Amino acid sequence: MGDKKVSGTLIWYYYICPREVWFMSHQIVPDQHDENIEWGRFLHENAYSRSKKEVEVGKNKLDVVTTKEGKVLVGEVKKTSSYKKSATMQLLYYLYSLKQQGIDNIKGELLFPEEKRKEVVELTSEAEEELERAVKHIFYIMAQEKPPLANKIKYCKKCAYQELCWS
């Protein structure tokens, strides 16, 4: 297995589809020309241009980092709130990871520029427990010889892995 580590991206995929976790952890990347991936890339490059962009902390890439009211504010930019649960858990994982490194004066914000809205996200002990369970399950998925079986879910239609799963 080598030095596999969980990242915020794997947390994001975990809450959408465990099969995607396996693909990503085995360096099988989605179709980079998929219109949703290209649009997401465009949003990351052009939304919130006044804020500091993409800060790397370990295996995590934080979209937007600023300070507000004496706190470090970590923003996660998403195209749509359709994936709100996975986006929330990804952002909580970033906050959790920073807390583990001794940075606890932090706050999170989900940013949906197309919807012109923001949502505050705060790390709770319940969220920490859920993340710890998710990380354990992600390690289990990564250790498998084969990906989990394909399972048709509502996200498949717009997934950049759909050809791999359904052809």
XYZ file of C-alpha atoms in Angstrom:
167
model
C 0.000 0.000 0.000
C 2.902 2.383 0.592
C 2.305 5.789 2.126
C -1.385 6.273 1.266
C -3.023 9.077 3.147
C -6.563 10.353 3.255
C -7.142 13.772 1.722
C -10.099 16.104 1.632
C -10.722 14.984 -1.941
C -11.079 11.371 -0.816
C -13.493 12.494 1.903
C -15.503 14.331 -0.797
C -15.653 11.200 -2.965
C -16.415 8.942 0.006
C -19.673 10.757 0.657
C -20.658 10.442 -3.002
C -19.390 7.022 -4.091
C -16.901 4.593 -2.456
C -15.925 3.331 -5.918
C -14.554 6.801 -6.711
C -12.467 6.618 -3.526
C -10.858 3.427 -4.768
C -10.183 4.897 -8.240
C -8.655 8.106 -6.873
C -6.547 6.309 -4.278
C -5.154 4.077 -7.034
C -4.298 7.060 -9.260
C -7.095 6.356 -11.722
C -8.159 9.910 -12.426
C -11.530 10.914 -13.877
C -11.926 12.258 -17.397
C -10.172 15.641 -17.149
C -12.133 16.920 -20.155
C -15.477 16.233 -18.498
C -17.491 19.475 -18.623
C -18.179 19.417 -14.861
C -14.472 19.066 -14.049
C -13.560 21.841 -16.487
C -16.245 24.128 -15.038
C -15.070 23.398 -11.509
C -11.506 24.259 -12.530
C -12.744 27.541 -14.031
C -14.648 28.396 -10.824
C -11.596 27.720 -8.665
C -9.459 29.971 -10.831
C -11.932 32.852 -11.108
C -14.228 32.946 -8.066
C -13.185 34.850 -4.945
C -10.149 36.398 -6.642
C -9.430 38.754 -3.709
C -8.923 35.897 -1.258
C -5.731 33.875 -0.969
C -6.133 30.853 -3.195
C -5.341 27.187 -2.911
C -3.119 26.743 0.088
C -1.557 23.301 0.448
C -1.492 21.789 3.924
C -0.154 18.244 3.775
C -2.236 16.291 1.237
C -4.997 18.896 1.382
C -5.535 21.833 -0.944
C -7.635 24.500 0.715
C -9.527 26.571 -1.876
C -9.673 29.918 -0.086
C -7.890 31.004 3.094
C -8.440 34.401 4.712
C -8.730 35.849 8.199
C -11.958 37.228 9.582
C -12.638 38.514 13.078
C -9.319 37.132 14.313
C -9.997 33.630 12.976
C -8.551 31.736 10.065
C -11.378 31.254 7.572
C -11.157 28.264 5.251
C -13.468 28.419 2.258
C -14.411 25.514 0.019
C -15.709 26.558 -3.415
C -18.283 24.308 -5.051
C -20.221 24.641 -8.280
C -23.510 23.685 -6.688
C -25.026 22.796 -3.341
C -26.275 19.499 -4.829
C -23.351 17.747 -3.136
C -23.766 19.623 0.123
C -23.134 16.648 2.440
C -19.873 15.677 0.733
C -18.761 19.333 0.508
C -19.521 19.852 4.192
C -17.600 16.750 5.210
C -14.640 17.724 3.009
C -14.492 21.151 4.632
C -14.902 19.646 8.103
C -11.997 17.326 7.304
C -9.833 20.342 6.481
C -10.798 21.974 9.775
C -10.171 18.696 11.612
C -6.735 18.293 9.966
C -5.755 21.848 10.901
C -6.929 21.246 14.470
C -4.757 18.110 14.614
C -1.805 20.338 13.678
C -2.538 22.743 16.536
C -4.495 25.363 14.581
C -7.816 25.660 16.347
C -8.780 29.282 15.808
C -10.524 28.327 12.555
C -13.878 28.535 10.886
C -15.176 27.133 7.595
C -17.389 28.447 4.833
C -18.910 26.593 1.917
C -18.975 28.943 -1.068
C -21.435 28.490 -3.917
C -20.626 31.355 -6.327
C -23.213 30.376 -8.950
C -25.913 30.390 -6.263
C -24.434 33.546 -4.698
C -24.475 32.065 -1.231
C -22.219 31.025 1.619
C -22.742 28.623 4.470
C -20.800 28.595 7.742
C -19.416 25.208 8.794
C -18.122 24.526 12.305
C -16.258 21.493 13.570
C -18.103 19.683 16.374
C -17.171 16.597 18.377
C -19.907 14.671 16.516
C -18.401 15.694 13.173
C -14.948 14.625 14.385
C -16.295 11.184 15.330
C -18.010 10.807 11.941
C -14.809 11.815 10.149
C -12.763 9.299 12.145
C -15.198 6.528 11.112
C -15.091 7.698 7.474
C -11.269 7.737 7.458
C -11.154 4.161 8.784
C -13.573 3.042 6.072
C -11.596 4.913 3.385
C -8.426 3.050 4.449
C -10.397 -0.198 4.173
C -11.587 0.715 0.637
C -8.063 1.738 -0.441
C -6.632 -1.579 0.775
C -8.961 -3.648 -1.400
C -7.537 -5.370 -4.474
C -10.505 -4.305 -6.621
C -12.891 -1.346 -6.485
C -16.277 -1.755 -4.840
C -18.930 -2.933 -7.277
C -20.553 -0.252 -9.406
C -23.842 0.856 -7.924
C -26.183 3.161 -9.872
C -26.854 6.261 -7.784
C -28.232 9.700 -8.567
C -24.738 11.124 -9.140
C -23.745 8.641 -11.872
C -25.294 10.679 -14.692
C -22.825 13.573 -14.197
C -19.833 11.530 -13.021
C -16.524 11.780 -14.873
C -15.956 8.070 -14.147
C -19.223 6.924 -15.757
C -17.547 5.393 -18.846
C -15.267 3.368 -16.598
C -18.166 2.088 -14.514
C -20.813 1.529 -17.147
C -19.141 0.603 -20.442
